[in-house]
Amino acid sequence: MINWLNADFSKKVQFNKLVSSPASDEMQIVIPAGEEIKEHKSPSMIAIQVLKGEIELKVLCSMFTLKDGDMKVIDTGGVEHALKAKVDSVVRLSIYKK
């Protein structure tokens, strides 16, 4: 059984691959308050879901605030995005394989 909310906020940003299948990789991202993931691109479609906390998600020139239970899908690869935790946050990242 996987507990997505099991998180240690005493460290910097942590990426934990919890599930891998031919269709997708499911990652837990633990982001302490104030920490950020700089702009980068994913090669394929992704879904970013906040399980706990609150983040600011930048996609191209648009800003989104995501809170507990909110999800944003970036449906094409190669789109620049970044995020910053407003409070201690746990994010589920689904990376869909081509």
PDB file of N, CA and C in Angstrom:
ATOM      1  N   MET A   1       0.848  -1.170   0.000  1.00  0.00           N
ATOM      2  CA  MET A   1       0.000   0.000   0.000  1.00  0.00           C
ATOM      3  C   MET A   1       0.899   1.241   0.000  1.00  0.00           C
ATOM      4  N   ILE A   2       0.482   2.256  -0.735  1.00  0.00           N
ATOM      5  CA  ILE A   2       1.237   3.503  -0.840  1.00  0.00           C
ATOM      6  C   ILE A   2       0.505   4.596  -0.076  1.00  0.00           C
ATOM      7  N   ASN A   3       1.231   5.272   0.807  1.00  0.00           N
ATOM      8  CA  ASN A   3       0.664   6.431   1.504  1.00  0.00           C
ATOM      9  C   ASN A   3       1.282   7.683   0.890  1.00  0.00           C
ATOM     10  N   TRP A   4       0.522   8.351   0.029  1.00  0.00           N
ATOM     11  CA  TRP A   4       1.012   9.521  -0.686  1.00  0.00           C
ATOM     12  C   TRP A   4       1.335  10.683   0.246  1.00  0.00           C
ATOM     13  N   LEU A   5       0.729  10.720   1.433  1.00  0.00           N
ATOM     14  CA  LEU A   5       0.920  11.861   2.330  1.00  0.00           C
ATOM     15  C   LEU A   5       2.085  11.685   3.297  1.00  0.00           C
ATOM     16  N   ASN A   6       2.771  10.551   3.238  1.00  0.00           N
ATOM     17  CA  ASN A   6       3.943  10.319   4.070  1.00  0.00           C
ATOM     18  C   ASN A   6       5.066  11.230   3.559  1.00  0.00           C
ATOM     19  N   ALA A   7       5.405  12.264   4.319  1.00  0.00           N
ATOM     20  CA  ALA A   7       6.352  13.259   3.822  1.00  0.00           C
ATOM     21  C   ALA A   7       7.221  13.812   4.939  1.00  0.00           C
ATOM     22  N   ASP A   8       8.467  14.104   4.582  1.00  0.00           N
ATOM     23  CA  ASP A   8       9.425  14.725   5.493  1.00  0.00           C
ATOM     24  C   ASP A   8       9.767  16.103   4.929  1.00  0.00           C
ATOM     25  N   PHE A   9       9.311  17.147   5.598  1.00  0.00           N
ATOM     26  CA  PHE A   9       9.512  18.507   5.106  1.00  0.00           C
ATOM     27  C   PHE A   9      10.806  19.144   5.613  1.00  0.00           C
ATOM     28  N   SER A  10      11.650  18.371   6.323  1.00  0.00           N
ATOM     29  CA  SER A  10      12.881  18.938   6.872  1.00  0.00           C
ATOM     30  C   SER A  10      13.987  19.047   5.821  1.00  0.00           C
ATOM     31  N   LYS A  11      13.765  18.464   4.642  1.00  0.00           N
ATOM     32  CA  LYS A  11      14.764  18.500   3.579  1.00  0.00           C
ATOM     33  C   LYS A  11      14.294  19.430   2.466  1.00  0.00           C
ATOM     34  N   LYS A  12      15.124  19.585   1.460  1.00  0.00           N
ATOM     35  CA  LYS A  12      14.749  20.362   0.268  1.00  0.00           C
ATOM     36  C   LYS A  12      13.697  19.579  -0.518  1.00  0.00           C
ATOM     37  N   VAL A  13      13.398  20.014  -1.722  1.00  0.00           N
ATOM     38  CA  VAL A  13      12.427  19.338  -2.583  1.00  0.00           C
ATOM     39  C   VAL A  13      12.863  17.894  -2.809  1.00  0.00           C
ATOM     40  N   GLN A  14      11.906  16.976  -2.671  1.00  0.00           N
ATOM     41  CA  GLN A  14      12.186  15.550  -2.850  1.00  0.00           C
ATOM     42  C   GLN A  14      11.270  14.977  -3.924  1.00  0.00           C
ATOM     43  N   PHE A  15      11.840  14.168  -4.815  1.00  0.00           N
ATOM     44  CA  PHE A  15      11.085  13.463  -5.852  1.00  0.00           C
ATOM     45  C   PHE A  15      11.152  11.976  -5.541  1.00  0.00           C
ATOM     46  N   ASN A  16      10.002  11.334  -5.387  1.00  0.00           N
ATOM     47  CA  ASN A  16       9.940   9.911  -5.077  1.00  0.00           C
ATOM     48  C   ASN A  16       9.049   9.207  -6.091  1.00  0.00           C
ATOM     49  N   LYS A  17       9.645   8.324  -6.917  1.00  0.00           N
ATOM     50  CA  LYS A  17       8.840   7.559  -7.866  1.00  0.00           C
ATOM     51  C   LYS A  17       8.162   6.433  -7.089  1.00  0.00           C
ATOM     52  N   LEU A  18       6.831   6.460  -7.036  1.00  0.00           N
ATOM     53  CA  LEU A  18       6.085   5.478  -6.258  1.00  0.00           C
ATOM     54  C   LEU A  18       5.495   4.376  -7.117  1.00  0.00           C
ATOM     55  N   VAL A  19       5.191   4.661  -8.380  1.00  0.00           N
ATOM     56  CA  VAL A  19       4.610   3.665  -9.281  1.00  0.00           C
ATOM     57  C   VAL A  19       5.163   3.905 -10.681  1.00  0.00           C
ATOM     58  N   SER A  20       5.511   2.819 -11.357  1.00  0.00           N
ATOM     59  CA  SER A  20       5.930   2.916 -12.750  1.00  0.00           C
ATOM     60  C   SER A  20       5.228   1.825 -13.535  1.00  0.00           C
ATOM     61  N   SER A  21       4.644   2.196 -14.660  1.00  0.00           N
ATOM     62  CA  SER A  21       3.961   1.226 -15.517  1.00  0.00           C
ATOM     63  C   SER A  21       4.269   1.588 -16.966  1.00  0.00           C
ATOM     64  N   PRO A  22       3.882   0.737 -17.904  1.00  0.00           N
ATOM     65  CA  PRO A  22       4.101   1.087 -19.312  1.00  0.00           C
ATOM     66  C   PRO A  22       3.370   2.372 -19.729  1.00  0.00           C
ATOM     67  N   ALA A  23       2.293   2.728 -19.025  1.00  0.00           N
ATOM     68  CA  ALA A  23       1.493   3.899 -19.397  1.00  0.00           C
ATOM     69  C   ALA A  23       1.952   5.191 -18.728  1.00  0.00           C
ATOM     70  N   SER A  24       2.453   5.095 -17.484  1.00  0.00           N
ATOM     71  CA  SER A  24       2.804   6.324 -16.761  1.00  0.00           C
ATOM     72  C   SER A  24       3.768   6.055 -15.616  1.00  0.00           C
ATOM     73  N   ASP A  25       4.395   7.132 -15.164  1.00  0.00           N
ATOM     74  CA  ASP A  25       5.156   7.134 -13.915  1.00  0.00           C
ATOM     75  C   ASP A  25       4.394   8.029 -12.951  1.00  0.00           C
ATOM     76  N   GLU A  26       4.259   7.581 -11.706  1.00  0.00           N
ATOM     77  CA  GLU A  26       3.561   8.343 -10.673  1.00  0.00           C
ATOM     78  C   GLU A  26       4.592   8.743  -9.622  1.00  0.00           C
ATOM     79  N   MET A  27       4.769  10.049  -9.465  1.00  0.00           N
ATOM     80  CA  MET A  27       5.787  10.558  -8.560  1.00  0.00           C
ATOM     81  C   MET A  27       5.156  11.368  -7.444  1.00  0.00           C
ATOM     82  N   GLN A  28       5.730  11.229  -6.262  1.00  0.00           N
ATOM     83  CA  GLN A  28       5.385  12.082  -5.131  1.00  0.00           C
ATOM     84  C   GLN A  28       6.461  13.166  -5.073  1.00  0.00           C
ATOM     85  N   ILE A  29       6.023  14.424  -5.024  1.00  0.00           N
ATOM     86  CA  ILE A  29       6.963  15.528  -4.849  1.00  0.00           C
ATOM     87  C   ILE A  29       6.645  16.171  -3.508  1.00  0.00           C
ATOM     88  N   VAL A  30       7.637  16.210  -2.626  1.00  0.00           N
ATOM     89  CA  VAL A  30       7.501  16.841  -1.313  1.00  0.00           C
ATOM     90  C   VAL A  30       8.212  18.188  -1.405  1.00  0.00           C
ATOM     91  N   ILE A  31       7.459  19.263  -1.153  1.00  0.00           N
ATOM     92  CA  ILE A  31       8.009  20.604  -1.333  1.00  0.00           C
ATOM     93  C   ILE A  31       7.789  21.417  -0.058  1.00  0.00           C
ATOM     94  N   PRO A  32       8.849  21.673   0.706  1.00  0.00           N
ATOM     95  CA  PRO A  32       8.701  22.529   1.886  1.00  0.00           C
ATOM     96  C   PRO A  32       8.281  23.951   1.493  1.00  0.00           C
ATOM     97  N   ALA A  33       7.613  24.627   2.386  1.00  0.00           N
ATOM     98  CA  ALA A  33       7.156  26.003   2.152  1.00  0.00           C
ATOM     99  C   ALA A  33       8.301  26.876   1.652  1.00  0.00           C
ATOM    100  N   GLY A  34       8.035  27.646   0.610  1.00  0.00           N
ATOM    101  CA  GLY A  34       9.021  28.567   0.064  1.00  0.00           C
ATOM    102  C   GLY A  34       9.961  27.972  -0.962  1.00  0.00           C
ATOM    103  N   GLU A  35      10.027  26.649  -1.037  1.00  0.00           N
ATOM    104  CA  GLU A  35      10.911  26.000  -2.016  1.00  0.00           C
ATOM    105  C   GLU A  35      10.243  26.021  -3.388  1.00  0.00           C
ATOM    106  N   GLU A  36      11.064  25.939  -4.429  1.00  0.00           N
ATOM    107  CA  GLU A  36      10.509  25.969  -5.775  1.00  0.00           C
ATOM    108  C   GLU A  36      11.228  25.009  -6.704  1.00  0.00           C
ATOM    109  N   ILE A  37      10.548  24.683  -7.770  1.00  0.00           N
ATOM    110  CA  ILE A  37      11.125  23.911  -8.867  1.00  0.00           C
ATOM    111  C   ILE A  37      11.179  24.880 -10.044  1.00  0.00           C
ATOM    112  N   LYS A  38      12.375  25.175 -10.482  1.00  0.00           N
ATOM    113  CA  LYS A  38      12.586  26.168 -11.544  1.00  0.00           C
ATOM    114  C   LYS A  38      11.935  25.716 -12.854  1.00  0.00           C
ATOM    115  N   GLU A  39      11.797  26.666 -13.778  1.00  0.00           N
ATOM    116  CA  GLU A  39      11.184  26.364 -15.073  1.00  0.00           C
ATOM    117  C   GLU A  39      11.904  25.219 -15.771  1.00  0.00           C
ATOM    118  N   HIS A  40      11.104  24.317 -16.304  1.00  0.00           N
ATOM    119  CA  HIS A  40      11.613  23.173 -17.040  1.00  0.00           C
ATOM    120  C   HIS A  40      10.511  22.678 -17.969  1.00  0.00           C
ATOM    121  N   LYS A  41      10.824  21.680 -18.785  1.00  0.00           N
ATOM    122  CA  LYS A  41       9.855  21.111 -19.721  1.00  0.00           C
ATOM    123  C   LYS A  41       9.757  19.609 -19.499  1.00  0.00           C
ATOM    124  N   SER A  42       8.578  19.076 -19.744  1.00  0.00           N
ATOM    125  CA  SER A  42       8.363  17.636 -19.714  1.00  0.00           C
ATOM    126  C   SER A  42       8.240  17.159 -21.161  1.00  0.00           C
ATOM    127  N   PRO A  43       8.752  15.973 -21.470  1.00  0.00           N
ATOM    128  CA  PRO A  43       8.676  15.499 -22.855  1.00  0.00           C
ATOM    129  C   PRO A  43       7.272  15.052 -23.280  1.00  0.00           C
ATOM    130  N   SER A  44       6.366  14.887 -22.313  1.00  0.00           N
ATOM    131  CA  SER A  44       5.027  14.389 -22.651  1.00  0.00           C
ATOM    132  C   SER A  44       3.986  14.999 -21.715  1.00  0.00           C
ATOM    133  N   MET A  45       2.731  14.585 -21.881  1.00  0.00           N
ATOM    134  CA  MET A  45       1.636  15.084 -21.052  1.00  0.00           C
ATOM    135  C   MET A  45       1.887  14.752 -19.582  1.00  0.00           C
ATOM    136  N   ILE A  46       1.536  15.713 -18.703  1.00  0.00           N
ATOM    137  CA  ILE A  46       1.646  15.489 -17.263  1.00  0.00           C
ATOM    138  C   ILE A  46       0.385  15.989 -16.562  1.00  0.00           C
ATOM    139  N   ALA A  47       0.161  15.461 -15.365  1.00  0.00           N
ATOM    140  CA  ALA A  47      -0.895  15.962 -14.483  1.00  0.00           C
ATOM    141  C   ALA A  47      -0.252  16.267 -13.140  1.00  0.00           C
ATOM    142  N   ILE A  48      -0.554  17.438 -12.596  1.00  0.00           N
ATOM    143  CA  ILE A  48      -0.014  17.884 -11.315  1.00  0.00           C
ATOM    144  C   ILE A  48      -1.190  18.036 -10.366  1.00  0.00           C
ATOM    145  N   GLN A  49      -1.208  17.223  -9.302  1.00  0.00           N
ATOM    146  CA  GLN A  49      -2.312  17.256  -8.338  1.00  0.00           C
ATOM    147  C   GLN A  49      -1.762  17.541  -6.945  1.00  0.00           C
ATOM    148  N   VAL A  50      -2.316  18.550  -6.291  1.00  0.00           N
ATOM    149  CA  VAL A  50      -1.918  18.860  -4.921  1.00  0.00           C
ATOM    150  C   VAL A  50      -2.717  17.961  -3.984  1.00  0.00           C
ATOM    151  N   LEU A  51      -2.006  17.120  -3.249  1.00  0.00           N
ATOM    152  CA  LEU A  51      -2.657  16.242  -2.277  1.00  0.00           C
ATOM    153  C   LEU A  51      -2.778  16.930  -0.927  1.00  0.00           C
ATOM    154  N   LYS A  52      -1.785  17.760  -0.618  1.00  0.00           N
ATOM    155  CA  LYS A  52      -1.769  18.490   0.653  1.00  0.00           C
ATOM    156  C   LYS A  52      -0.992  19.773   0.438  1.00  0.00           C
ATOM    157  N   GLY A  53      -1.539  20.889   0.890  1.00  0.00           N
ATOM    158  CA  GLY A  53      -0.810  22.143   0.819  1.00  0.00           C
ATOM    159  C   GLY A  53      -1.355  23.096  -0.219  1.00  0.00           C
ATOM    160  N   GLU A  54      -0.463  23.959  -0.700  1.00  0.00           N
ATOM    161  CA  GLU A  54      -0.836  24.976  -1.687  1.00  0.00           C
ATOM    162  C   GLU A  54       0.405  25.357  -2.478  1.00  0.00           C
ATOM    163  N   ILE A  55       0.277  25.352  -3.794  1.00  0.00           N
ATOM    164  CA  ILE A  55       1.395  25.716  -4.661  1.00  0.00           C
ATOM    165  C   ILE A  55       0.960  26.775  -5.663  1.00  0.00           C
ATOM    166  N   GLU A  56       1.937  27.494  -6.169  1.00  0.00           N
ATOM    167  CA  GLU A  56       1.746  28.378  -7.311  1.00  0.00           C
ATOM    168  C   GLU A  56       2.386  27.677  -8.497  1.00  0.00           C
ATOM    169  N   LEU A  57       1.609  27.454  -9.532  1.00  0.00           N
ATOM    170  CA  LEU A  57       2.080  26.774 -10.734  1.00  0.00           C
ATOM    171  C   LEU A  57       2.106  27.774 -11.877  1.00  0.00           C
ATOM    172  N   LYS A  58       3.265  27.916 -12.496  1.00  0.00           N
ATOM    173  CA  LYS A  58       3.397  28.784 -13.663  1.00  0.00           C
ATOM    174  C   LYS A  58       3.479  27.895 -14.892  1.00  0.00           C
ATOM    175  N   VAL A  59       2.579  28.121 -15.841  1.00  0.00           N
ATOM    176  CA  VAL A  59       2.588  27.404 -17.112  1.00  0.00           C
ATOM    177  C   VAL A  59       2.664  28.466 -18.204  1.00  0.00           C
ATOM    178  N   LEU A  60       3.786  28.485 -18.913  1.00  0.00           N
ATOM    179  CA  LEU A  60       4.070  29.551 -19.869  1.00  0.00           C
ATOM    180  C   LEU A  60       3.940  30.893 -19.152  1.00  0.00           C
ATOM    181  N   CYS A  61       3.007  31.736 -19.528  1.00  0.00           N
ATOM    182  CA  CYS A  61       2.855  33.053 -18.880  1.00  0.00           C
ATOM    183  C   CYS A  61       1.690  33.098 -17.900  1.00  0.00           C
ATOM    184  N   SER A  62       1.024  31.972 -17.670  1.00  0.00           N
ATOM    185  CA  SER A  62      -0.148  31.933 -16.780  1.00  0.00           C
ATOM    186  C   SER A  62       0.229  31.393 -15.409  1.00  0.00           C
ATOM    187  N   MET A  63      -0.379  31.966 -14.367  1.00  0.00           N
ATOM    188  CA  MET A  63      -0.166  31.509 -12.988  1.00  0.00           C
ATOM    189  C   MET A  63      -1.453  30.887 -12.461  1.00  0.00           C
ATOM    190  N   PHE A  64      -1.301  29.765 -11.755  1.00  0.00           N
ATOM    191  CA  PHE A  64      -2.426  29.065 -11.146  1.00  0.00           C
ATOM    192  C   PHE A  64      -2.090  28.807  -9.685  1.00  0.00           C
ATOM    193  N   THR A  65      -3.058  28.943  -8.810  1.00  0.00           N
ATOM    194  CA  THR A  65      -2.905  28.544  -7.418  1.00  0.00           C
ATOM    195  C   THR A  65      -3.666  27.244  -7.244  1.00  0.00           C
ATOM    196  N   LEU A  66      -2.961  26.194  -6.826  1.00  0.00           N
ATOM    197  CA  LEU A  66      -3.573  24.892  -6.606  1.00  0.00           C
ATOM    198  C   LEU A  66      -3.521  24.572  -5.126  1.00  0.00           C
ATOM    199  N   LYS A  67      -4.648  24.117  -4.591  1.00  0.00           N
ATOM    200  CA  LYS A  67      -4.765  23.740  -3.180  1.00  0.00           C
ATOM    201  C   LYS A  67      -5.182  22.280  -3.086  1.00  0.00           C
ATOM    202  N   ASP A  68      -5.361  21.797  -1.854  1.00  0.00           N
ATOM    203  CA  ASP A  68      -5.738  20.398  -1.616  1.00  0.00           C
ATOM    204  C   ASP A  68      -6.765  19.915  -2.634  1.00  0.00           C
ATOM    205  N   GLY A  69      -6.431  18.848  -3.353  1.00  0.00           N
ATOM    206  CA  GLY A  69      -7.365  18.227  -4.284  1.00  0.00           C
ATOM    207  C   GLY A  69      -7.383  18.818  -5.677  1.00  0.00           C
ATOM    208  N   ASP A  70      -6.767  19.981  -5.880  1.00  0.00           N
ATOM    209  CA  ASP A  70      -6.764  20.605  -7.208  1.00  0.00           C
ATOM    210  C   ASP A  70      -5.769  19.904  -8.128  1.00  0.00           C
ATOM    211  N   MET A  71      -6.105  19.865  -9.431  1.00  0.00           N
ATOM    212  CA  MET A  71      -5.226  19.241 -10.415  1.00  0.00           C
ATOM    213  C   MET A  71      -5.193  20.089 -11.684  1.00  0.00           C
ATOM    214  N   LYS A  72      -4.025  20.162 -12.287  1.00  0.00           N
ATOM    215  CA  LYS A  72      -3.842  20.849 -13.567  1.00  0.00           C
ATOM    216  C   LYS A  72      -3.156  19.880 -14.510  1.00  0.00           C
ATOM    217  N   VAL A  73      -3.699  19.751 -15.720  1.00  0.00           N
ATOM    218  CA  VAL A  73      -3.115  18.887 -16.741  1.00  0.00           C
ATOM    219  C   VAL A  73      -2.427  19.760 -17.782  1.00  0.00           C
ATOM    220  N   ILE A  74      -1.204  19.401 -18.098  1.00  0.00           N
ATOM    221  CA  ILE A  74      -0.479  20.026 -19.206  1.00  0.00           C
ATOM    222  C   ILE A  74      -0.452  18.961 -20.292  1.00  0.00           C
ATOM    223  N   ASP A  75      -1.312  19.141 -21.292  1.00  0.00           N
ATOM    224  CA  ASP A  75      -1.607  18.034 -22.200  1.00  0.00           C
ATOM    225  C   ASP A  75      -0.679  17.879 -23.392  1.00  0.00           C
ATOM    226  N   THR A  76       0.355  18.689 -23.476  1.00  0.00           N
ATOM    227  CA  THR A  76       1.354  18.485 -24.516  1.00  0.00           C
ATOM    228  C   THR A  76       2.747  18.594 -23.908  1.00  0.00           C
ATOM    229  N   GLY A  77       3.667  17.858 -24.457  1.00  0.00           N
ATOM    230  CA  GLY A  77       5.044  17.932 -23.994  1.00  0.00           C
ATOM    231  C   GLY A  77       5.706  19.215 -24.464  1.00  0.00           C
ATOM    232  N   GLY A  78       6.815  19.555 -23.851  1.00  0.00           N
ATOM    233  CA  GLY A  78       7.596  20.705 -24.262  1.00  0.00           C
ATOM    234  C   GLY A  78       7.100  22.044 -23.758  1.00  0.00           C
ATOM    235  N   VAL A  79       6.140  22.041 -22.829  1.00  0.00           N
ATOM    236  CA  VAL A  79       5.588  23.283 -22.292  1.00  0.00           C
ATOM    237  C   VAL A  79       6.358  23.660 -21.026  1.00  0.00           C
ATOM    238  N   GLU A  80       6.903  24.875 -20.988  1.00  0.00           N
ATOM    239  CA  GLU A  80       7.635  25.323 -19.803  1.00  0.00           C
ATOM    240  C   GLU A  80       6.688  25.515 -18.628  1.00  0.00           C
ATOM    241  N   HIS A  81       7.127  25.032 -17.477  1.00  0.00           N
ATOM    242  CA  HIS A  81       6.343  25.196 -16.254  1.00  0.00           C
ATOM    243  C   HIS A  81       7.288  25.212 -15.057  1.00  0.00           C
ATOM    244  N   ALA A  82       6.799  25.786 -13.952  1.00  0.00           N
ATOM    245  CA  ALA A  82       7.559  25.878 -12.704  1.00  0.00           C
ATOM    246  C   ALA A  82       6.555  25.889 -11.569  1.00  0.00           C
ATOM    247  N   LEU A  83       7.021  25.579 -10.368  1.00  0.00           N
ATOM    248  CA  LEU A  83       6.103  25.667  -9.233  1.00  0.00           C
ATOM    249  C   LEU A  83       6.836  26.058  -7.972  1.00  0.00           C
ATOM    250  N   LYS A  84       6.058  26.639  -7.050  1.00  0.00           N
ATOM    251  CA  LYS A  84       6.582  27.075  -5.759  1.00  0.00           C
ATOM    252  C   LYS A  84       5.551  26.741  -4.694  1.00  0.00           C
ATOM    253  N   ALA A  85       6.019  26.192  -3.567  1.00  0.00           N
ATOM    254  CA  ALA A  85       5.125  25.854  -2.459  1.00  0.00           C
ATOM    255  C   ALA A  85       4.887  27.082  -1.590  1.00  0.00           C
ATOM    256  N   LYS A  86       3.622  27.407  -1.371  1.00  0.00           N
ATOM    257  CA  LYS A  86       3.276  28.504  -0.467  1.00  0.00           C
ATOM    258  C   LYS A  86       3.321  28.021   0.982  1.00  0.00           C
ATOM    259  N   VAL A  87       2.993  26.747   1.187  1.00  0.00           N
ATOM    260  CA  VAL A  87       3.082  26.072   2.488  1.00  0.00           C
ATOM    261  C   VAL A  87       3.670  24.690   2.221  1.00  0.00           C
ATOM    262  N   ASP A  88       4.030  23.943   3.267  1.00  0.00           N
ATOM    263  CA  ASP A  88       4.503  22.572   3.072  1.00  0.00           C
ATOM    264  C   ASP A  88       3.481  21.828   2.220  1.00  0.00           C
ATOM    265  N   SER A  89       3.942  21.203   1.133  1.00  0.00           N
ATOM    266  CA  SER A  89       3.016  20.614   0.166  1.00  0.00           C
ATOM    267  C   SER A  89       3.477  19.246  -0.311  1.00  0.00           C
ATOM    268  N   VAL A  90       2.488  18.399  -0.619  1.00  0.00           N
ATOM    269  CA  VAL A  90       2.725  17.099  -1.244  1.00  0.00           C
ATOM    270  C   VAL A  90       1.968  17.105  -2.567  1.00  0.00           C
ATOM    271  N   VAL A  91       2.703  16.829  -3.644  1.00  0.00           N
ATOM    272  CA  VAL A  91       2.144  16.878  -4.990  1.00  0.00           C
ATOM    273  C   VAL A  91       2.290  15.509  -5.638  1.00  0.00           C
ATOM    274  N   ARG A  92       1.240  15.101  -6.346  1.00  0.00           N
ATOM    275  CA  ARG A  92       1.309  13.887  -7.158  1.00  0.00           C
ATOM    276  C   ARG A  92       1.543  14.327  -8.598  1.00  0.00           C
ATOM    277  N   LEU A  93       2.615  13.825  -9.181  1.00  0.00           N
ATOM    278  CA  LEU A  93       2.947  14.120 -10.568  1.00  0.00           C
ATOM    279  C   LEU A  93       2.772  12.848 -11.381  1.00  0.00           C
ATOM    280  N   SER A  94       1.896  12.897 -12.365  1.00  0.00           N
ATOM    281  CA  SER A  94       1.701  11.780 -13.291  1.00  0.00           C
ATOM    282  C   SER A  94       2.354  12.165 -14.610  1.00  0.00           C
ATOM    283  N   ILE A  95       3.296  11.345 -15.045  1.00  0.00           N
ATOM    284  CA  ILE A  95       3.983  11.565 -16.315  1.00  0.00           C
ATOM    285  C   ILE A  95       3.509  10.479 -17.262  1.00  0.00           C
ATOM    286  N   TYR A  96       2.776  10.878 -18.279  1.00  0.00           N
ATOM    287  CA  TYR A  96       2.208   9.911 -19.215  1.00  0.00           C
ATOM    288  C   TYR A  96       3.210   9.624 -20.316  1.00  0.00           C
ATOM    289  N   LYS A  97       3.465   8.348 -20.534  1.00  0.00           N
ATOM    290  CA  LYS A  97       4.462   7.944 -21.519  1.00  0.00           C
ATOM    291  C   LYS A  97       3.850   7.952 -22.913  1.00  0.00           C
ATOM    292  N   LYS A  98       4.670   8.240 -23.877  1.00  0.00           N
ATOM    293  CA  LYS A  98       4.200   8.314 -25.270  1.00  0.00           C
ATOM    294  C   LYS A  98       3.877   6.943 -25.810  1.00  0.00           C
TER     295      LYS A  98
END
